[in-house]
XYZ file of N, CA and C in Angstrom:
738
model
N 175.610 39.574 133.260
C 175.603 39.468 131.853
C 176.853 39.822 131.107
N 177.765 40.609 131.490
C 178.909 40.938 130.924
C 179.683 39.728 130.781
N 179.839 38.959 131.915
C 180.624 37.757 131.651
C 180.071 36.830 130.830
N 178.862 36.742 130.681
C 178.077 35.675 129.756
C 178.568 36.113 128.323
N 178.811 37.294 128.119
C 178.892 37.882 126.767
C 180.398 37.638 126.275
N 181.132 37.543 127.271
C 182.589 37.171 127.040
C 182.823 35.679 126.330
N 182.098 35.013 126.638
C 182.153 33.324 126.371
C 182.249 33.174 124.915
N 181.274 33.569 124.240
C 181.173 33.256 122.773
C 182.457 33.637 121.921
N 183.087 34.560 122.209
C 184.229 35.073 121.294
C 185.341 34.003 121.791
N 185.396 33.484 123.067
C 186.477 32.601 123.389
C 186.332 31.244 122.659
N 185.126 30.913 122.549
C 184.789 29.602 121.721
C 185.161 29.877 120.233
N 185.016 31.003 119.745
C 185.258 31.399 118.322
C 186.684 31.391 118.073
N 187.340 31.859 119.004
C 188.870 31.987 119.029
C 189.449 30.384 118.900
N 188.657 29.428 119.705
C 189.245 28.274 119.808
C 189.114 27.456 118.350
N 187.949 27.902 117.789
C 187.612 27.417 116.295
C 188.493 27.754 115.287
N 189.157 29.121 115.410
C 189.885 29.524 114.502
C 191.321 28.913 114.804
N 191.719 28.688 115.946
C 193.027 27.941 116.249
C 193.041 26.401 115.954
N 191.867 25.921 115.697
C 191.526 24.857 115.384
C 191.726 24.307 113.937
N 191.204 25.437 113.111
C 191.274 25.482 111.636
C 192.533 25.691 111.262
N 193.377 26.609 112.083
C 194.742 26.953 111.717
C 195.543 26.013 111.833
N 195.762 24.952 112.950
C 196.651 24.037 112.826
C 196.119 22.816 112.104
N 194.981 22.652 112.155
C 194.464 21.230 111.541
C 194.596 21.365 110.001
N 194.275 22.326 109.418
C 194.479 22.336 107.872
C 196.005 22.601 107.590
N 196.669 23.441 108.231
C 198.072 23.642 107.898
C 198.904 22.291 108.321
N 198.499 21.572 109.298
C 199.170 20.275 109.730
C 198.945 19.344 108.588
N 197.858 19.287 107.929
C 197.466 18.388 106.831
C 198.209 18.631 105.603
N 198.306 20.078 105.397
C 199.249 20.420 103.951
C 200.628 19.984 104.202
N 201.165 20.377 105.585
C 202.440 20.053 105.900
C 202.763 18.448 105.781
N 201.810 17.682 106.318
C 201.940 16.406 106.306
C 201.891 15.654 104.879
N 200.877 16.163 104.031
C 200.785 15.521 102.877
C 201.891 15.988 102.094
N 202.511 17.256 102.007
C 203.521 17.593 101.366
C 204.990 16.999 101.758
N 205.032 16.679 102.934
C 206.318 15.849 103.462
C 206.097 14.427 102.766
N 204.956 13.851 102.990
C 204.951 12.421 102.430
C 205.303 12.521 100.973
N 204.818 13.566 100.196
C 205.185 13.249 98.669
C 206.824 13.719 98.436
N 207.380 14.708 99.232
C 208.531 15.236 99.071
C 209.771 13.846 99.415
N 209.103 13.201 100.617
C 209.891 12.183 101.085
C 210.128 10.853 100.016
N 208.823 10.839 99.542
C 208.839 9.790 98.301
C 209.814 10.117 97.205
N 209.809 11.388 96.759
C 210.468 11.730 95.848
C 212.111 11.796 96.068
N 212.523 12.057 97.227
C 213.996 12.027 97.760
C 214.336 10.431 97.619
N 213.498 9.658 98.319
C 213.965 8.231 98.249
C 213.896 7.725 96.894
N 213.045 8.046 96.170
C 213.154 7.565 94.471
C 214.327 7.959 94.013
N 214.831 9.179 94.327
C 216.081 9.552 93.701
C 217.293 9.078 94.102
N 217.203 8.900 95.491
C 218.399 8.142 96.169
C 218.627 6.708 95.622
N 217.457 5.927 95.704
C 217.478 4.518 95.408
C 217.489 4.130 93.949
N 217.021 5.117 93.269
C 216.696 4.675 91.616
C 217.998 4.015 91.147
N 218.105 2.984 90.466
C 219.157 2.208 89.894
C 219.984 1.358 90.766
N 219.579 1.505 92.019
C 220.531 0.849 93.052
C 220.328 -0.706 92.910
N 219.062 -1.286 92.581
C 218.879 -2.586 92.600
C 218.487 -3.264 91.200
N 219.320 -2.557 90.170
C 218.878 -3.132 88.689
C 220.291 -3.632 88.244
N 220.297 -4.505 87.180
C 221.352 -5.145 86.769
C 221.823 -6.184 87.246
N 221.032 -7.046 87.833
C 221.458 -8.352 88.624
C 220.866 -9.665 87.721
N 221.972 -10.234 87.290
C 221.469 -11.377 86.186
C 220.844 -12.496 86.912
N 220.817 -12.823 88.077
C 220.369 -13.960 88.858
C 219.811 -13.445 90.182
N 218.484 -13.840 90.537
C 217.984 -13.513 91.755
C 218.589 -13.773 93.095
N 219.540 -14.771 92.985
C 220.370 -15.179 94.197
C 221.370 -13.736 94.349
N 221.627 -13.103 93.363
C 222.589 -11.853 93.555
C 221.881 -10.727 94.132
N 220.844 -10.782 94.227
C 219.969 -9.721 94.655
C 219.979 -9.604 96.087
N 220.593 -8.190 96.757
C 220.642 -8.057 98.134
C 219.338 -8.424 98.870
N 219.587 -8.618 100.336
C 218.507 -8.762 101.034
C 217.581 -7.355 100.836
N 216.462 -7.373 100.530
C 215.718 -6.130 100.457
C 214.823 -5.978 101.833
N 215.072 -6.810 102.615
C 214.202 -6.601 103.837
C 214.481 -5.491 104.860
N 215.733 -4.846 104.815
C 216.032 -3.584 105.529
C 215.416 -2.489 104.805
N 215.250 -2.507 103.523
C 214.582 -1.529 102.881
C 213.196 -1.186 103.126
N 212.445 -2.224 103.606
C 211.189 -2.090 104.294
C 210.873 -0.793 105.082
N 211.852 -0.605 105.899
C 211.851 0.423 107.009
C 211.671 1.696 106.152
N 212.774 1.812 105.101
C 212.808 3.036 104.227
C 211.455 3.402 103.405
N 210.727 2.081 103.001
C 209.720 2.369 102.222
C 208.558 2.855 103.037
N 208.380 2.751 104.276
C 207.486 3.141 105.220
C 207.624 4.699 105.889
N 208.867 5.267 105.518
C 209.254 6.387 106.165
C 208.218 7.562 105.577
N 208.004 7.601 104.370
C 207.080 8.616 103.775
C 205.687 8.535 104.568
N 205.259 7.307 104.940
C 204.041 6.956 105.637
C 203.960 7.696 106.931
N 205.281 7.508 107.710
C 205.352 8.185 108.841
C 205.090 9.644 108.750
N 205.839 10.042 107.963
C 205.602 11.576 107.558
C 204.249 12.181 107.746
N 203.316 11.353 107.238
C 201.988 11.780 107.364
C 201.411 12.185 108.633
N 201.931 11.270 109.690
C 201.356 11.764 110.912
C 202.285 12.517 111.684
N 203.518 12.845 111.447
C 204.407 13.582 112.112
C 203.960 15.028 112.394
N 203.652 15.911 111.306
C 203.298 17.060 111.114
C 202.038 17.275 112.161
N 200.880 16.624 111.823
C 199.848 16.796 112.849
C 199.970 16.608 114.423
N 200.773 15.791 114.716
C 201.277 15.661 116.140
C 202.066 16.798 116.521
N 202.969 17.346 115.857
C 203.763 18.467 116.105
C 202.865 19.585 116.083
N 201.933 19.801 115.145
C 201.120 21.089 115.084
C 200.074 21.042 116.348
N 199.729 19.810 116.667
C 198.789 19.892 117.876
C 199.457 20.060 119.217
N 200.593 19.693 119.271
C 201.490 20.183 120.432
C 201.796 21.636 120.496
N 201.963 22.160 119.390
C 202.400 23.683 119.201
C 201.163 24.593 119.177
N 200.134 24.240 118.612
C 198.997 25.352 118.325
C 197.760 24.902 119.128
N 197.501 23.504 119.189
C 196.511 22.924 120.022
C 196.619 22.258 121.205
N 195.809 21.010 121.118
C 196.100 19.994 122.043
C 196.077 18.688 121.376
N 197.049 17.955 121.850
C 197.101 16.382 121.200
C 195.820 15.677 121.803
N 195.166 16.018 122.707
C 193.855 15.397 123.121
C 192.836 15.804 121.988
N 192.993 16.730 121.441
C 192.019 17.234 120.377
C 191.781 16.053 119.379
N 192.938 15.325 118.948
C 192.949 14.371 118.067
C 192.449 13.076 118.460
N 192.192 12.960 119.782
C 191.520 11.726 120.339
C 191.970 10.400 119.670
N 193.239 10.122 119.706
C 194.048 8.961 118.971
C 193.967 8.123 119.837
N 194.241 7.919 121.084
C 194.150 6.640 121.844
C 192.796 6.195 122.125
N 192.309 4.996 121.475
C 190.949 4.585 121.381
C 190.543 4.147 122.738
N 189.300 4.328 123.134
C 188.777 3.808 124.321
C 187.963 2.761 123.942
N 187.067 2.000 124.871
C 186.223 1.140 124.564
C 185.201 1.121 123.643
N 184.701 2.394 123.702
C 183.606 2.739 122.784
C 184.253 2.956 121.418
N 185.341 3.482 121.318
C 186.210 3.541 120.090
C 186.230 2.140 119.449
N 186.814 1.336 120.169
C 187.220 -0.111 119.840
C 185.844 -0.744 119.083
N 184.765 -0.585 119.731
C 183.634 -1.340 119.402
C 182.916 -0.590 118.053
N 182.912 0.865 118.141
C 182.522 1.318 116.789
C 183.537 0.965 115.718
N 184.982 1.185 116.179
C 185.995 1.034 115.089
C 185.827 -0.446 114.354
N 185.570 -1.463 115.251
C 185.656 -2.777 114.731
C 184.478 -2.963 113.920
N 183.111 -2.334 114.348
C 181.818 -2.598 113.406
C 182.422 -2.104 111.990
N 182.782 -0.652 112.122
C 182.995 0.210 110.772
C 183.979 -0.601 109.946
N 185.029 -1.005 110.771
C 186.253 -1.756 109.721
C 185.827 -2.866 109.207
N 184.891 -3.784 109.801
C 184.081 -4.874 109.156
C 183.328 -4.330 107.982
N 182.702 -3.423 108.118
C 181.715 -2.971 107.077
C 182.615 -2.051 105.903
N 183.937 -1.657 106.298
C 184.663 -1.122 105.030
C 185.195 -2.520 104.298
N 185.602 -3.431 104.985
C 186.091 -4.651 104.328
C 184.888 -5.333 103.306
N 183.704 -5.361 103.759
C 182.669 -5.933 103.042
C 182.354 -5.129 101.767
N 182.309 -3.773 102.257
C 182.032 -2.702 101.083
C 183.319 -2.696 99.881
N 184.501 -2.669 100.472
C 185.526 -2.748 99.597
C 185.382 -4.157 98.504
N 185.082 -5.228 99.227
C 185.106 -6.455 98.539
C 184.206 -6.334 97.511
N 182.810 -5.810 97.800
C 181.621 -5.780 96.863
C 181.895 -4.806 95.993
N 182.516 -3.696 96.086
C 182.892 -2.713 95.206
C 183.967 -3.273 94.220
N 184.981 -3.857 94.744
C 185.969 -4.707 93.684
C 185.253 -5.605 92.803
N 184.302 -6.354 93.499
C 183.926 -7.589 92.519
C 182.751 -6.864 91.570
N 182.270 -5.668 91.789
C 181.651 -5.229 90.698
C 182.434 -4.543 89.546
N 183.688 -4.127 90.000
C 184.709 -3.377 89.047
C 185.440 -4.480 88.227
N 185.466 -6.046 88.791
C 186.395 -6.897 88.245
C 186.179 -7.030 86.624
N 184.879 -6.989 86.231
C 184.866 -7.133 84.787
C 185.359 -5.923 83.911
N 185.621 -4.797 84.627
C 186.065 -3.609 83.948
C 187.733 -3.577 84.064
N 188.233 -3.700 85.180
C 189.664 -3.775 85.423
C 190.447 -5.138 85.502
N 189.722 -6.043 85.540
C 190.124 -7.462 85.342
C 191.463 -7.734 86.583
N 192.464 -8.270 85.791
C 193.553 -8.519 86.874
C 194.257 -7.378 87.334
N 193.979 -6.180 86.780
C 194.656 -5.151 87.389
C 194.340 -4.628 88.740
N 193.182 -5.106 89.171
C 192.874 -4.881 90.646
C 193.659 -5.639 91.549
N 194.307 -6.803 91.245
C 195.184 -7.558 92.133
C 196.678 -7.036 91.752
N 196.959 -6.782 90.627
C 198.169 -6.366 90.200
C 198.646 -4.939 90.839
N 197.679 -4.138 91.062
C 197.859 -2.890 91.282
C 197.912 -2.679 93.014
N 197.701 -4.058 93.629
C 197.736 -4.321 94.938
C 199.338 -3.855 95.379
N 199.538 -3.018 96.314
C 201.012 -2.725 96.670
C 201.642 -3.847 97.589
N 200.771 -4.525 98.246
C 201.026 -5.541 99.356
C 201.652 -6.852 98.343
N 201.212 -7.051 97.381
C 201.660 -8.144 96.421
C 203.173 -7.845 96.192
N 203.566 -6.641 95.642
C 204.861 -6.304 95.330
C 205.848 -6.359 96.470
N 205.068 -5.801 97.736
C 205.991 -5.914 99.058
C 206.283 -7.337 99.450
N 205.420 -8.174 99.238
C 205.881 -9.571 99.513
C 206.713 -10.111 98.606
N 206.690 -9.828 97.359
C 207.757 -10.356 96.551
C 209.025 -9.517 96.794
N 209.130 -8.331 97.271
C 210.490 -7.695 97.487
C 211.124 -8.275 98.800
N 210.266 -8.610 99.789
C 210.617 -9.108 101.120
C 211.193 -10.444 100.899
N 210.481 -11.339 100.138
C 210.786 -12.699 99.778
C 210.044 -13.310 101.028
N 210.710 -14.584 101.556
C 209.992 -15.543 102.461
C 210.562 -15.320 103.875
N 211.368 -14.301 104.270
C 212.087 -14.119 105.562
C 210.916 -13.588 106.662
N 210.489 -14.561 107.512
C 209.544 -14.563 108.391
C 209.734 -13.097 109.166
N 210.880 -12.585 109.673
C 211.080 -11.445 110.238
C 210.596 -10.296 109.700
N 211.017 -10.082 108.565
C 210.729 -9.183 107.710
C 209.053 -9.066 107.295
N 208.563 -10.284 106.916
C 207.312 -10.392 106.701
C 206.328 -9.856 107.928
N 206.930 -10.281 109.192
C 206.109 -10.006 110.242
C 206.136 -8.605 110.482
N 207.265 -7.909 110.325
C 207.353 -6.524 110.454
C 206.580 -5.865 109.374
N 206.558 -6.243 108.163
C 205.670 -5.741 107.313
C 204.220 -5.814 107.710
N 203.763 -6.894 108.172
C 202.250 -7.012 108.529
C 202.004 -6.223 109.846
N 203.035 -6.012 110.910
C 202.727 -5.189 111.824
C 202.717 -3.517 111.494
N 203.354 -3.185 110.283
C 203.308 -1.784 109.924
C 201.916 -1.766 109.287
N 201.621 -2.613 108.500
C 200.229 -2.542 107.629
C 199.134 -2.394 108.495
N 199.291 -3.136 109.756
C 197.990 -3.011 110.664
C 198.199 -1.859 111.695
N 199.350 -1.572 112.241
C 199.275 -0.416 113.362
C 199.845 0.772 112.884
N 201.150 0.730 112.227
C 201.870 2.028 111.867
C 200.963 2.775 110.655
N 200.759 2.234 109.699
C 200.108 2.844 108.620
C 198.734 3.591 108.890
N 197.701 2.609 109.720
C 196.571 3.219 110.013
C 196.693 4.329 110.907
N 197.621 4.281 111.820
C 197.902 5.409 112.904
C 198.246 6.608 112.164
N 199.245 6.387 111.191
C 199.823 7.685 110.629
C 198.746 8.378 109.643
N 197.951 7.516 108.842
C 196.960 8.120 108.165
C 195.793 8.794 108.608
N 195.362 8.069 109.756
C 194.325 8.548 110.294
C 194.580 10.015 111.339
N 195.714 9.980 111.804
C 195.924 11.168 112.399
C 196.141 12.366 111.360
N 196.330 11.947 110.104
C 196.475 13.134 109.209
C 195.012 13.526 108.524
N 194.207 12.372 108.100
C 193.123 12.629 107.377
C 192.004 12.835 108.357
N 191.574 11.807 109.213
C 190.391 11.918 110.054
C 190.929 12.594 111.640
N 192.080 13.129 111.465
C 192.613 13.882 112.623
C 192.942 15.332 112.195
N 193.757 15.703 111.593
C 194.094 17.188 111.305
C 193.089 17.594 110.253
N 192.920 16.926 109.139
C 191.983 17.413 108.004
C 190.481 17.549 108.612
N 190.222 16.442 109.283
C 188.762 16.662 109.719
C 188.484 17.631 110.780
N 189.632 17.814 111.487
C 189.398 18.901 112.628
C 189.590 20.242 111.854
N 190.269 20.334 110.881
C 190.358 21.683 110.358
C 189.044 22.040 109.627
N 188.582 21.079 108.952
C 187.320 21.257 108.204
C 186.074 21.440 108.995
N 186.014 20.784 110.056
C 184.911 20.969 111.198
C 184.975 22.238 111.702
N 186.182 22.878 111.969
C 186.432 23.991 112.705
C 185.860 25.129 111.696
N 186.011 24.939 110.292
C 185.441 26.004 109.443
C 183.947 25.621 109.148
N 183.385 24.929 110.142
C 181.937 24.479 109.908
C 181.477 23.996 108.551
N 182.366 23.164 107.885
C 182.062 22.483 106.825
C 180.985 21.539 107.129
N 179.969 21.289 106.541
C 179.119 20.158 107.002
C 179.475 18.718 106.847
N 178.999 18.062 107.980
C 179.645 16.688 108.304
C 179.640 15.771 107.018
N 178.631 15.914 106.404
C 178.533 14.931 105.255
C 179.708 15.079 104.192
N 180.001 16.494 104.149
C 181.053 17.014 103.160
C 182.374 16.783 103.798
N 182.451 16.837 104.925
C 183.903 16.349 105.711
C 183.736 14.912 105.389
N 182.956 14.024 105.698
C 183.067 12.633 105.484
C 183.454 12.360 103.888
N 182.998 12.937 103.041
C 183.227 12.629 101.636
C 184.635 13.226 101.211
N 184.881 14.199 101.781
C 186.441 14.656 101.410
C 187.453 13.988 102.001
N 187.179 13.793 103.080
C 188.208 12.863 103.705
C 188.388 11.398 103.066
N 187.364 10.973 102.813
C 187.252 9.651 102.027
C 187.861 9.691 100.722
N 187.709 10.881 99.767
C 188.315 11.186 98.502
C 189.936 11.172 98.797
N 190.249 12.012 99.679
C 191.843 12.197 100.047
C 192.410 10.726 100.467
N 191.751 9.917 101.197
C 192.205 8.549 101.498
C 192.368 7.677 100.321
N 191.466 7.765 99.463
C 191.625 7.000 98.180
C 192.859 7.517 97.375
N 192.738 8.753 97.126
C 193.823 9.487 96.579
C 195.235 9.116 97.174
N 195.342 9.260 98.261
C 196.578 8.912 99.093
C 197.272 7.580 98.452
N 196.541 6.514 98.209
C 197.079 5.168 98.046
C 197.546 4.956 96.812
N 197.136 5.890 95.774
C 197.536 6.073 94.469
C 197.539 4.654 93.684
N 196.415 4.049 93.780
C 196.020 2.865 93.103
C 194.601 3.234 92.266
N 194.899 3.654 90.904
C 193.866 4.029 90.134
C 192.581 3.017 89.970
N 192.960 1.622 89.833
C 192.099 0.682 89.638
C 191.144 0.419 90.696
N 191.738 0.924 92.183
C 191.033 0.668 93.324
C 190.543 1.641 93.869
N 190.461 2.987 93.047
C 190.026 4.157 93.757
C 188.787 4.148 94.129
N 187.929 3.643 93.560
C 186.434 3.767 93.988
C 186.242 2.898 95.248
N 186.817 1.754 95.213
C 186.725 0.828 96.179
C 187.455 1.408 97.545
N 188.448 2.013 97.468
C 189.063 2.866 98.536
C 188.305 3.950 99.075
N 187.589 4.721 97.968
C 186.683 5.706 98.459
C 185.706 5.302 99.235
N 185.091 4.163 98.796
C 184.010 3.610 99.858
C 184.457 3.133 101.053
N 185.698 2.514 101.189
C 186.043 2.122 102.238
C 186.458 3.243 103.061
N 186.986 4.314 102.539
C 186.971 5.387 103.300
C 185.796 6.189 103.831
N 184.599 5.957 103.201
C 183.583 6.376 103.870
C 183.065 5.724 105.152
N 183.419 4.165 105.205
C 183.146 3.391 106.158
C 183.948 3.641 107.385
N 185.264 4.159 107.016
C 186.271 4.265 108.328
C 185.905 5.729 108.715
N 185.598 6.549 107.809
C 185.168 7.887 108.353
C 183.897 7.873 109.217
N 183.119 6.956 108.926
C 181.675 6.715 109.709
C 182.128 6.513 111.153
N 183.180 5.859 111.320
C 183.604 5.500 112.907
C 183.890 6.731 113.518
N 184.688 7.814 112.751
C 185.093 8.995 113.231
C 183.771 9.825 113.373
N 182.816 9.842 112.563
C 181.535 10.589 112.719
C 180.833 10.245 113.875
N 180.738 8.790 114.039
C 179.793 8.431 115.159
C 180.498 8.563 116.721
N 181.741 8.423 116.633
C 182.538 8.598 118.127
C 183.021 9.989 118.202
N 183.192 10.931 117.116
C 183.849 11.969 117.292
C 185.101 11.823 117.725
N 186.053 11.018 117.572
C 187.190 10.769 117.930
C 188.118 10.032 116.805
N 189.344 10.393 116.730
C 189.975 9.606 115.699
C 190.353 8.359 115.990
N 190.522 8.079 117.552
C 190.890 6.667 117.740
C 189.922 5.654 117.442
N 188.669 5.948 116.872
C 187.716 4.850 116.430
C 188.200 4.746 114.927
N 188.430 5.544 114.175
C 188.926 5.600 112.615
C 190.193 4.714 112.852
N 191.014 4.707 113.624
C 192.240 3.975 113.557
C 191.872 2.515 114.009
N 191.150 2.349 114.785
C 190.580 0.892 114.888
C 190.169 0.531 113.787
N 189.127 1.181 113.036
C 188.492 0.629 111.806
C 189.470 0.503 110.898
N 190.422 1.282 110.624
C 191.357 1.362 109.565
C 192.252 0.101 109.753
N 192.724 -0.099 111.103
C 193.536 -1.344 111.415
C 192.626 -2.622 111.077
N 191.225 -2.625 111.549
C 190.780 -3.762 111.043
C 190.491 -4.158 109.699
N 190.282 -3.036 108.870
C 190.296 -3.284 107.401
C 191.582 -3.844 106.979
N 192.633 -3.456 107.559
C 193.857 -3.794 106.961
C 194.511 -5.271 107.647
N 193.772 -5.660 108.457
C 194.080 -6.989 109.064
C 194.281 -8.199 108.133
N 193.084 -8.409 107.373
C 193.118 -9.695 106.406
C 194.226 -9.551 105.357
N 194.461 -8.326 104.647
C 195.602 -8.112 103.970
C 196.931 -8.607 104.577
N 197.132 -8.019 105.655
C 198.407 -8.184 106.478
C 198.533 -9.793 106.854
N 197.350 -10.408 107.077
C 197.615 -11.952 107.266
C 197.921 -12.771 106.153
N 197.396 -12.169 104.949
C 197.702 -12.684 103.725
C 199.005 -12.469 103.368
N 199.784 -11.449 103.677
C 201.052 -11.017 103.574
C 201.867 -12.011 104.464
N 201.566 -12.328 105.682
C 202.253 -13.261 106.630
C 202.311 -14.837 105.717
N 201.213 -14.936 105.024
C 201.033 -16.517 104.365
C 201.685 -16.316 102.846
N 202.356 -15.190 102.455
C 202.711 -14.999 101.141
C 204.050 -16.165 101.012
N 204.073 -16.710 99.928
C 205.199 -17.711 99.596
C 206.300 -16.910 99.489
């Protein structure tokens, strides 16, 4: 009986450690993202103005990598924290077959939900829904160079979903769950953070709804890998449109 009484505290200690590294990693990743954005804005401000002709503009393709550095910072802190205080396996990032099935289904639903929500909001925001899409500006900045467009599409489909999901449905979800926050509240909170992170006011509601669908994959599978697949599936059509941009 004495040995049986020692087991519950060990589980409790694990929950405390999970909450510790999960929430701390989220705060660090979120802060690093915004700090990196500020640094890049300060460094690059005014560097690409004053050109009279579009032909005088330098090739902006290489800057594509810099544009996604803040996004990479989102996932770096959770990975380092998991290795330091927890276990990288706790994140469940590498998808298995079940994750892929659940992720594709939830990703398809996220696309549909986002489309229908934007359709309902079209009378309110009008063309702002399209002008607020960062991929449109990205395509214009990169131009028609196939290598840079392909790289941009790859980042949109693979890199961005991975880094964002490791932070939101990985670190933040783990931290909230470790504090015994109800699952429905975790789902809603992570969807709200997902929507806010993109910084697109006219599409906030649609992004929130899509965040709920992507989070549903994490909820059903209990693994971040499924939400990575769902997020990637959700980003696939915009990435294909980016490849076909003039």
